[in-house]
Tab-separated table of C-alpha atoms in Angstrom:
chain	number	residue	atom	x	y	z
A	1	UNK	CA	-2.641	10.995	-18.004
A	2	UNK	CA	-1.868	7.472	-18.922
A	3	UNK	CA	-4.788	5.096	-18.636
A	4	UNK	CA	-3.680	1.779	-17.277
A	5	UNK	CA	-5.211	-1.458	-16.061
A	6	UNK	CA	-5.025	-2.453	-12.464
A	7	UNK	CA	-4.826	-6.136	-11.712
A	8	UNK	CA	-7.498	-7.015	-9.207
A	9	UNK	CA	-6.204	-9.085	-6.394
A	10	UNK	CA	-8.137	-10.652	-3.567
A	11	UNK	CA	-7.300	-9.331	-0.157
A	12	UNK	CA	-5.644	-11.850	2.117
A	13	UNK	CA	-5.172	-11.393	5.827
A	14	UNK	CA	-2.920	-13.508	7.989
A	15	UNK	CA	-4.378	-13.699	11.480
A	16	UNK	CA	-1.798	-12.436	13.969
A	17	UNK	CA	-0.920	-15.011	16.628
A	18	UNK	CA	0.017	-13.889	20.097
A	19	UNK	CA	3.702	-14.510	20.769
A	20	UNK	CA	5.051	-15.831	24.081
A	21	UNK	CA	5.634	-13.020	26.463
A	22	UNK	CA	9.201	-11.801	26.691
A	23	UNK	CA	10.404	-10.985	30.178
A	24	UNK	CA	12.684	-8.286	28.743
A	25	UNK	CA	9.789	-6.467	27.040
A	26	UNK	CA	7.709	-4.842	29.731
A	27	UNK	CA	5.004	-3.657	27.347
A	28	UNK	CA	4.210	-7.254	26.423
A	29	UNK	CA	3.931	-8.434	30.021
A	30	UNK	CA	0.641	-6.752	30.903
A	31	UNK	CA	-1.244	-10.047	30.942
A	32	UNK	CA	-4.428	-8.336	29.768
A	33	UNK	CA	-6.773	-10.021	27.312
A	34	UNK	CA	-7.306	-7.359	24.629
A	35	UNK	CA	-9.992	-7.442	21.966
A	36	UNK	CA	-9.474	-6.773	18.269
A	37	UNK	CA	-11.056	-3.552	17.066
A	38	UNK	CA	-14.388	-4.109	15.363
A	39	UNK	CA	-15.351	-2.299	12.171
A	40	UNK	CA	-17.853	-0.137	14.015
A	41	UNK	CA	-14.993	1.222	16.106
A	42	UNK	CA	-13.231	2.431	12.970
A	43	UNK	CA	-13.953	5.666	11.118
A	44	UNK	CA	-16.666	4.943	8.569
A	45	UNK	CA	-15.100	7.363	6.123
A	46	UNK	CA	-11.784	5.595	5.684
A	47	UNK	CA	-10.465	2.057	5.336
A	48	UNK	CA	-9.994	0.110	8.563
A	49	UNK	CA	-6.700	1.347	10.018
A	50	UNK	CA	-5.154	-1.913	11.120
A	51	UNK	CA	-6.980	-4.592	9.168
A	52	UNK	CA	-7.607	-5.235	5.510
A	53	UNK	CA	-11.099	-4.478	4.321
A	54	UNK	CA	-12.939	-5.809	1.307
A	55	UNK	CA	-16.403	-6.086	-0.047
A	56	UNK	CA	-18.160	-9.387	-0.271
A	57	UNK	CA	-18.052	-10.898	-3.702
A	58	UNK	CA	-21.238	-11.057	-5.695
A	59	UNK	CA	-21.923	-14.436	-7.188
A	60	UNK	CA	-21.969	-14.317	-10.974
A	61	UNK	CA	-25.212	-14.937	-12.776
A	62	UNK	CA	-25.741	-16.426	-16.185
A	63	UNK	CA	-26.132	-13.817	-18.889
A	64	UNK	CA	-26.976	-13.841	-22.557
A	65	UNK	CA	-24.326	-13.983	-25.243
A	66	UNK	CA	-22.226	-10.812	-25.005
A	67	UNK	CA	-21.972	-10.740	-28.794
A	68	UNK	CA	-25.687	-10.104	-29.261
A	69	UNK	CA	-26.307	-6.823	-31.081
A	70	UNK	CA	-27.232	-4.210	-28.422
A	71	UNK	CA	-27.901	-1.547	-31.030
A	72	UNK	CA	-31.347	0.061	-30.647
A	73	UNK	CA	-33.214	1.594	-33.525
A	74	UNK	CA	-32.299	5.029	-34.771
A	75	UNK	CA	-28.530	4.519	-34.903
A	76	UNK	CA	-26.566	7.249	-36.644
A	77	UNK	CA	-23.081	5.829	-36.366
A	78	UNK	CA	-21.219	2.536	-36.281
A	79	UNK	CA	-19.377	1.049	-33.337
A	80	UNK	CA	-16.095	2.759	-32.408
A	81	UNK	CA	-13.482	0.444	-30.912
A	82	UNK	CA	-12.135	2.883	-28.314
A	83	UNK	CA	-9.016	0.953	-27.264
A	84	UNK	CA	-8.590	-1.265	-30.297
A	85	UNK	CA	-9.052	-4.489	-28.340
A	86	UNK	CA	-12.810	-4.935	-28.805
A	87	UNK	CA	-13.445	-4.643	-25.065
A	88	UNK	CA	-14.719	-1.064	-25.014
A	89	UNK	CA	-16.980	0.145	-27.816
A	90	UNK	CA	-18.991	3.318	-28.357
A	91	UNK	CA	-21.842	4.046	-30.766
A	92	UNK	CA	-23.403	7.463	-31.344
A	93	UNK	CA	-27.188	7.412	-31.029
A	94	UNK	CA	-27.729	11.138	-31.434
A	95	UNK	CA	-25.240	13.707	-32.655
A	96	UNK	CA	-24.140	16.493	-30.343
A	97	UNK	CA	-22.799	19.985	-30.915
A	98	UNK	CA	-19.563	18.919	-32.584
A	99	UNK	CA	-15.981	18.008	-31.673
A	100	UNK	CA	-15.223	21.469	-30.316
A	101	UNK	CA	-17.754	20.918	-27.531
A	102	UNK	CA	-16.059	17.783	-26.228
A	103	UNK	CA	-15.057	18.004	-22.542
A	104	UNK	CA	-11.448	18.051	-21.437
A	105	UNK	CA	-9.794	16.095	-18.644
A	106	UNK	CA	-10.140	17.917	-15.359
A	107	UNK	CA	-13.497	19.443	-16.266
A	108	UNK	CA	-16.645	18.729	-14.290
A	109	UNK	CA	-19.220	16.922	-16.412
A	110	UNK	CA	-22.840	16.013	-15.874
A	111	UNK	CA	-24.416	13.080	-17.705
A	112	UNK	CA	-27.638	11.130	-17.858
A	113	UNK	CA	-26.734	7.496	-17.265
A	114	UNK	CA	-28.574	4.218	-17.647
A	115	UNK	CA	-26.618	1.084	-16.808
A	116	UNK	CA	-27.738	-2.411	-17.843
A	117	UNK	CA	-26.319	-5.883	-18.148
A	118	UNK	CA	-25.890	-7.118	-21.703
A	119	UNK	CA	-29.008	-9.280	-21.293
A	120	UNK	CA	-31.066	-6.114	-20.697
A	121	UNK	CA	-31.283	-6.332	-16.881
A	122	UNK	CA	-31.427	-2.793	-15.503
A	123	UNK	CA	-28.692	-2.009	-12.984
A	124	UNK	CA	-29.269	1.686	-12.244
A	125	UNK	CA	-30.433	4.999	-13.703
A	126	UNK	CA	-28.994	8.422	-12.862
A	127	UNK	CA	-30.666	11.426	-14.508
A	128	UNK	CA	-27.909	13.938	-13.631
A	129	UNK	CA	-24.726	12.186	-12.571
A	130	UNK	CA	-21.774	14.574	-12.034
A	131	UNK	CA	-18.063	13.766	-11.791
A	132	UNK	CA	-14.639	15.143	-12.697
A	133	UNK	CA	-13.383	13.751	-15.974
A	134	UNK	CA	-10.092	11.874	-15.679
A	135	UNK	CA	-9.903	11.854	-11.877
A	136	UNK	CA	-10.918	8.214	-11.489
A	137	UNK	CA	-14.237	9.176	-9.901
A	138	UNK	CA	-16.096	6.637	-12.067
A	139	UNK	CA	-15.451	3.325	-13.808
A	140	UNK	CA	-12.855	3.466	-16.561
A	141	UNK	CA	-15.455	2.892	-19.281
A	142	UNK	CA	-17.051	6.260	-18.494
A	143	UNK	CA	-13.767	8.102	-17.974
A	144	UNK	CA	-12.516	6.933	-21.373
A	145	UNK	CA	-15.644	7.417	-23.468
A	146	UNK	CA	-17.263	10.595	-22.125
A	147	UNK	CA	-14.233	12.587	-23.255
A	148	UNK	CA	-15.053	11.402	-26.795
A	149	UNK	CA	-18.626	12.735	-26.635
A	150	UNK	CA	-19.840	16.109	-27.831
A	151	UNK	CA	-22.133	18.233	-25.694
A	152	UNK	CA	-25.712	16.990	-26.088
A	153	UNK	CA	-24.591	13.736	-27.666
A	154	UNK	CA	-26.311	10.478	-26.793
A	155	UNK	CA	-24.246	7.311	-27.041
A	156	UNK	CA	-24.378	3.624	-26.289
A	157	UNK	CA	-21.289	2.132	-24.652
A	158	UNK	CA	-20.539	-1.554	-24.343
A	159	UNK	CA	-17.735	-2.459	-21.953
A	160	UNK	CA	-15.959	-5.554	-20.767
A	161	UNK	CA	-15.819	-6.179	-17.012
A	162	UNK	CA	-12.167	-5.079	-17.037
A	163	UNK	CA	-13.247	-1.448	-17.544
A	164	UNK	CA	-16.292	-1.701	-15.279
A	165	UNK	CA	-16.494	-3.611	-11.980
A	166	UNK	CA	-14.058	-6.394	-12.768
A	167	UNK	CA	-13.806	-9.863	-11.312
A	168	UNK	CA	-15.326	-8.822	-7.983
A	169	UNK	CA	-18.487	-7.221	-9.232
A	170	UNK	CA	-20.224	-4.662	-7.054
A	171	UNK	CA	-22.780	-4.539	-4.273
A	172	UNK	CA	-23.796	-0.932	-4.925
A	173	UNK	CA	-24.832	-0.860	-7.700
A	174	UNK	CA	-25.586	-4.573	-7.865
A	175	UNK	CA	-23.341	-5.936	-10.610
A	176	UNK	CA	-22.290	-9.599	-10.854
A	177	UNK	CA	-18.649	-10.581	-11.076
A	178	UNK	CA	-17.074	-10.422	-14.539
A	179	UNK	CA	-20.182	-8.749	-15.942
A	180	UNK	CA	-20.141	-6.891	-19.246
A	181	UNK	CA	-22.272	-3.740	-19.207
A	182	UNK	CA	-24.220	-1.570	-21.615
A	183	UNK	CA	-24.262	2.138	-20.762
A	184	UNK	CA	-26.642	4.661	-22.291
A	185	UNK	CA	-25.107	8.095	-21.814
A	186	UNK	CA	-26.092	11.654	-22.680
A	187	UNK	CA	-23.611	14.458	-22.041
A	188	UNK	CA	-25.596	17.245	-20.420
A	189	UNK	CA	-22.948	19.683	-19.235
A	190	UNK	CA	-19.210	20.340	-19.121
A	191	UNK	CA	-17.719	23.126	-17.020
A	192	UNK	CA	-14.249	24.081	-15.862
A	193	UNK	CA	-13.188	22.908	-12.432
A	194	UNK	CA	-13.244	25.631	-9.764
A	195	UNK	CA	-10.106	27.635	-8.997
A	196	UNK	CA	-8.788	26.077	-5.798
A	197	UNK	CA	-7.222	29.347	-4.669
A	198	UNK	CA	-10.635	31.049	-4.767
A	199	UNK	CA	-12.607	28.108	-3.431
A	200	UNK	CA	-14.128	28.723	0.029
A	201	UNK	CA	-12.421	26.542	2.663
A	202	UNK	CA	-15.628	24.671	3.461
A	203	UNK	CA	-16.051	23.704	-0.198
A	204	UNK	CA	-12.381	22.776	-0.434
A	205	UNK	CA	-12.771	20.436	2.546
A	206	UNK	CA	-15.874	18.903	0.971
A	207	UNK	CA	-14.130	18.398	-2.392
A	208	UNK	CA	-11.045	16.839	-0.812
A	209	UNK	CA	-13.243	14.553	1.292
A	210	UNK	CA	-15.130	13.480	-1.827
A	211	UNK	CA	-11.890	12.481	-3.566
A	212	UNK	CA	-10.716	10.695	-0.437
A	213	UNK	CA	-13.972	8.746	-0.215
A	214	UNK	CA	-13.531	7.675	-3.823
A	215	UNK	CA	-10.058	6.479	-2.901
A	216	UNK	CA	-11.582	4.511	-0.042
A	217	UNK	CA	-13.961	2.846	-2.487
A	218	UNK	CA	-11.034	1.830	-4.682
A	219	UNK	CA	-9.192	0.526	-1.615
A	220	UNK	CA	-12.174	-1.541	-0.507
A	221	UNK	CA	-12.332	-3.122	-3.961
A	222	UNK	CA	-8.614	-3.857	-4.057
A	223	UNK	CA	-7.860	-1.254	-6.740
A	224	UNK	CA	-4.889	0.094	-4.816
A	225	UNK	CA	-3.248	2.012	-7.665
A	226	UNK	CA	-6.492	3.888	-8.327
A	227	UNK	CA	-6.805	4.501	-4.595
A	228	UNK	CA	-3.365	6.117	-4.531
A	229	UNK	CA	-4.389	8.321	-7.459
A	230	UNK	CA	-7.546	9.519	-5.695
A	231	UNK	CA	-5.690	10.205	-2.443
A	232	UNK	CA	-3.057	12.161	-4.379
A	233	UNK	CA	-5.736	14.382	-5.908
A	234	UNK	CA	-7.270	14.941	-2.471
A	235	UNK	CA	-3.854	15.893	-1.079
A	236	UNK	CA	-3.340	18.404	-3.878
A	237	UNK	CA	-6.609	20.043	-2.880
A	238	UNK	CA	-5.715	20.220	0.819
A	239	UNK	CA	-2.240	21.592	0.068
A	240	UNK	CA	-3.361	24.213	-2.457
A	241	UNK	CA	-2.860	27.852	-1.523
A	242	UNK	CA	-5.851	30.040	-0.753
A	243	UNK	CA	-6.629	33.656	-1.537
A	244	UNK	CA	-9.663	33.731	0.751
A	245	UNK	CA	-9.839	34.026	4.515
A	246	UNK	CA	-9.743	30.793	6.468
A	247	UNK	CA	-10.558	30.224	10.126
A	248	UNK	CA	-8.460	28.082	12.506
A	249	UNK	CA	-11.281	25.528	12.562
A	250	UNK	CA	-11.210	25.282	8.762
A	251	UNK	CA	-7.430	24.902	8.796
A	252	UNK	CA	-7.823	22.072	11.276
A	253	UNK	CA	-10.453	20.486	9.033
A	254	UNK	CA	-8.136	20.570	6.017
A	255	UNK	CA	-5.305	19.144	8.096
A	256	UNK	CA	-7.522	16.318	9.307
A	257	UNK	CA	-8.443	15.374	5.726
A	258	UNK	CA	-4.788	15.572	4.723
A	259	UNK	CA	-3.599	13.231	7.484
A	260	UNK	CA	-6.356	10.737	6.682
A	261	UNK	CA	-5.321	10.779	3.027
A	262	UNK	CA	-1.675	10.202	3.949
A	263	UNK	CA	-2.609	7.303	6.221
A	264	UNK	CA	-4.811	5.646	3.626
A	265	UNK	CA	-2.263	6.264	0.894
A	266	UNK	CA	0.355	4.497	3.031
A	267	UNK	CA	-2.017	1.538	3.412
A	268	UNK	CA	-2.495	1.355	-0.370
A	269	UNK	CA	1.237	1.697	-1.027
A	270	UNK	CA	1.875	-1.149	1.405
A	271	UNK	CA	-0.509	-3.320	-0.615
A	272	UNK	CA	1.470	-2.445	-3.742
A	273	UNK	CA	4.798	-3.249	-1.987
A	274	UNK	CA	5.942	0.353	-2.484
A	275	UNK	CA	7.705	0.462	0.877
A	276	UNK	CA	9.740	3.641	0.394
A	277	UNK	CA	6.658	5.576	-0.725
A	278	UNK	CA	4.612	4.165	2.166
A	279	UNK	CA	7.315	5.176	4.657
A	280	UNK	CA	7.349	8.696	3.219
A	281	UNK	CA	3.556	8.948	3.603
A	282	UNK	CA	3.778	7.799	7.231
A	283	UNK	CA	6.538	10.287	8.019
A	284	UNK	CA	4.474	13.108	6.483
A	285	UNK	CA	1.431	12.149	8.552
A	286	UNK	CA	3.496	12.005	11.758
A	287	UNK	CA	4.959	15.441	11.056
A	288	UNK	CA	1.458	16.834	11.513
A	289	UNK	CA	0.251	14.389	14.178
A	290	UNK	CA	3.177	12.708	15.990
A	291	UNK	CA	0.870	10.491	18.051
A	292	UNK	CA	-1.263	9.225	15.165
A	293	UNK	CA	-1.841	5.528	15.893
A	294	UNK	CA	-2.470	4.490	12.299
A	295	UNK	CA	0.637	6.207	10.981
A	296	UNK	CA	2.804	4.675	13.728
A	297	UNK	CA	1.414	1.200	13.111
A	298	UNK	CA	1.960	1.345	9.355
A	299	UNK	CA	5.380	2.896	9.782
A	300	UNK	CA	6.324	0.008	12.077
A	301	UNK	CA	5.166	-2.504	9.473
A	302	UNK	CA	7.106	-0.762	6.703
A	303	UNK	CA	10.297	-0.678	8.777
A	304	UNK	CA	9.915	-4.362	9.591
A	305	UNK	CA	9.469	-5.220	5.918
A	306	UNK	CA	12.624	-3.250	5.160
A	307	UNK	CA	14.538	-5.246	7.786
A	308	UNK	CA	14.844	-2.355	10.265
A	309	UNK	CA	13.657	-4.433	13.215
A	310	UNK	CA	14.997	-2.236	16.011
A	311	UNK	CA	13.313	0.906	14.661
A	312	UNK	CA	10.158	-1.042	13.865
A	313	UNK	CA	9.905	-2.385	17.430
A	314	UNK	CA	10.423	1.085	18.915
A	315	UNK	CA	7.712	2.539	16.647
A	316	UNK	CA	5.201	-0.186	17.488
A	317	UNK	CA	5.982	0.150	21.210
A	318	UNK	CA	5.109	3.833	20.982
A	319	UNK	CA	1.836	2.976	19.237
A	320	UNK	CA	1.002	0.360	21.871
A	321	UNK	CA	1.771	2.775	24.679
A	322	UNK	CA	-0.674	5.262	23.156
A	323	UNK	CA	-3.355	2.578	22.776
A	324	UNK	CA	-2.603	-0.351	25.126
A	325	UNK	CA	-5.945	-2.054	24.455
A	326	UNK	CA	-5.279	-2.503	20.725
A	327	UNK	CA	-4.752	-6.222	20.318
A	328	UNK	CA	-3.714	-5.904	16.670
A	329	UNK	CA	-0.734	-3.721	17.542
A	330	UNK	CA	0.047	-6.003	20.492
A	331	UNK	CA	0.073	-9.103	18.279
A	332	UNK	CA	2.138	-7.428	15.556
A	333	UNK	CA	4.685	-6.223	18.126
A	334	UNK	CA	4.898	-9.643	19.775
A	335	UNK	CA	5.462	-11.320	16.429
A	336	UNK	CA	8.139	-8.801	15.502
A	337	UNK	CA	9.951	-9.117	18.865
A	338	UNK	CA	10.017	-12.896	18.491
A	339	UNK	CA	11.304	-12.665	14.923
A	340	UNK	CA	13.972	-10.182	15.949
A	341	UNK	CA	15.019	-12.405	18.847
A	342	UNK	CA	15.339	-15.401	16.535
A	343	UNK	CA	17.420	-13.364	14.126
A	344	UNK	CA	19.749	-12.197	16.899
A	345	UNK	CA	20.076	-15.786	18.107
A	346	UNK	CA	21.059	-16.917	14.631
A	347	UNK	CA	23.618	-14.112	14.377
A	348	UNK	CA	25.096	-14.985	17.777
A	349	UNK	CA	25.344	-18.640	16.787
A	350	UNK	CA	27.154	-17.647	13.608
A	351	UNK	CA	29.571	-15.403	15.491
A	352	UNK	CA	30.157	-18.126	18.086
A	353	UNK	CA	30.902	-20.616	15.354
A	354	UNK	CA	33.347	-18.220	13.746
A	355	UNK	CA	35.097	-17.563	17.072
A	356	UNK	CA	35.124	-21.287	17.844
A	357	UNK	CA	36.972	-22.086	14.624
A	358	UNK	CA	39.522	-19.392	15.443
A	359	UNK	CA	40.090	-20.875	18.922
A	360	UNK	CA	40.579	-24.326	17.437
A	361	UNK	CA	43.169	-23.003	15.042
A	362	UNK	CA	45.000	-21.278	17.901
A	363	UNK	CA	44.975	-24.429	20.003
A	364	UNK	CA	46.422	-26.485	17.159
A	365	UNK	CA	49.182	-23.964	16.667
A	366	UNK	CA	50.251	-23.766	20.347
A	367	UNK	CA	51.421	-27.392	20.725
A	368	UNK	CA	53.486	-26.955	17.600
A	369	UNK	CA	55.114	-23.896	19.068
A	370	UNK	CA	55.697	-25.668	22.343
A	371	UNK	CA	57.229	-28.703	20.691
A	372	UNK	CA	59.447	-26.449	18.593
A	373	UNK	CA	60.789	-24.679	21.689
A	374	UNK	CA	61.227	-28.038	23.463
A	375	UNK	CA	63.273	-29.349	20.564
A	376	UNK	CA	65.505	-26.239	20.573
A	377	UNK	CA	66.275	-26.566	24.275
A	378	UNK	CA	67.246	-30.214	23.836
A	379	UNK	CA	69.712	-29.362	21.113
A	380	UNK	CA	71.138	-26.534	23.212
A	381	UNK	CA	71.519	-28.800	26.244
A	382	UNK	CA	73.190	-31.532	24.193
A	383	UNK	CA	75.583	-29.087	22.570
A	384	UNK	CA	76.524	-27.671	25.987
A	385	UNK	CA	77.143	-31.147	27.385
A	386	UNK	CA	79.365	-32.032	24.445
A	387	UNK	CA	81.314	-28.811	24.861
A	388	UNK	CA	81.826	-29.398	28.607
A	389	UNK	CA	82.896	-33.006	27.927
A	390	UNK	CA	85.384	-31.814	25.341
A	391	UNK	CA	86.883	-29.293	27.751
A	392	UNK	CA	87.176	-31.923	30.535
A	393	UNK	CA	88.855	-34.380	28.151
A	394	UNK	CA	91.355	-31.731	27.108
A	395	UNK	CA	92.170	-31.010	30.760
A	396	UNK	CA	92.762	-34.714	31.511
A	397	UNK	CA	95.051	-35.181	28.502
A	398	UNK	CA	96.984	-32.079	29.405
A	399	UNK	CA	97.430	-33.309	33.001
A	400	UNK	CA	98.810	-36.656	31.855
A	401	UNK	CA	101.265	-34.965	29.599
């Protein structure tokens, strides 16, 4: 897997304004005063379906110089610059069982963890913290350095905020914004991940839900690329084949987790402006649950962003019909109908202008044609008169003779 940095961006939310009611759109003429969904009305285990969600920022606190030597006594190794940029360093405090005992990506590891700010302020302690290596279950500093540790090894890790909690910081654990951290880690255990085909359905549901919840945490923090990664892993778990018996209820449970992952993945892909991928996620969710409000809403937004206004309006109308009291869908639909109407008006004005120019050209050509025909008739009449006069003159002369 390629380790990459995700640029943290602050969530921004444009408040939807109610559009003027269109007499041609019956669904927007209800006249009811709807209320926006509150967070408590949304599933706690997934990002808000129709509104952006983000954690409150923690105000940064003054810390000691990050260049102060954090090395405790008893060191047995020098600092290892893990990435070569000086922002993630590892020092061995106690040797382990050797390189052959190092864990591999995809294995489940258990560590003893003590997290502190560089000024020595304790953040948290976890005596037996377990996670899957390389799945994005933890901060990048741990994912990158634990794979370099031998079983039983104790190490000190110093990381820049970029590979920890970034510019936003964290509320749980309490970490200030842009805070560098010192991590004391001991690798306690490394075991192979369970065979998904042999995993009991209940455990498979629990594992997929755990990955999905981690994706939700990334989404809440604005780490949308990491969120997509976590949702993808959860989907792989729900879609894996099984060699054990599974009840209809367990199948329904797996399907429910799968649809939630697809919905939340679409939300993350929308944030990343990956419209085609987001549309594909919505379509997949609707294949399983055709009346899923969240999938319909996001699909409508994607179609609108792609310029497919007619399809977008139809999709949002279906969502509003399923949940008429949802003011967010109502406002989004009203805004889209107004925008589409303005676009059609502009197109009609353009066509009218084009047709008007054509009419003007035709009108300028007609008088010319008329005058040309008039001129031809005059010449014909004159020539006829001359001919008749000539004949009459000849008759007169002949009579005199």
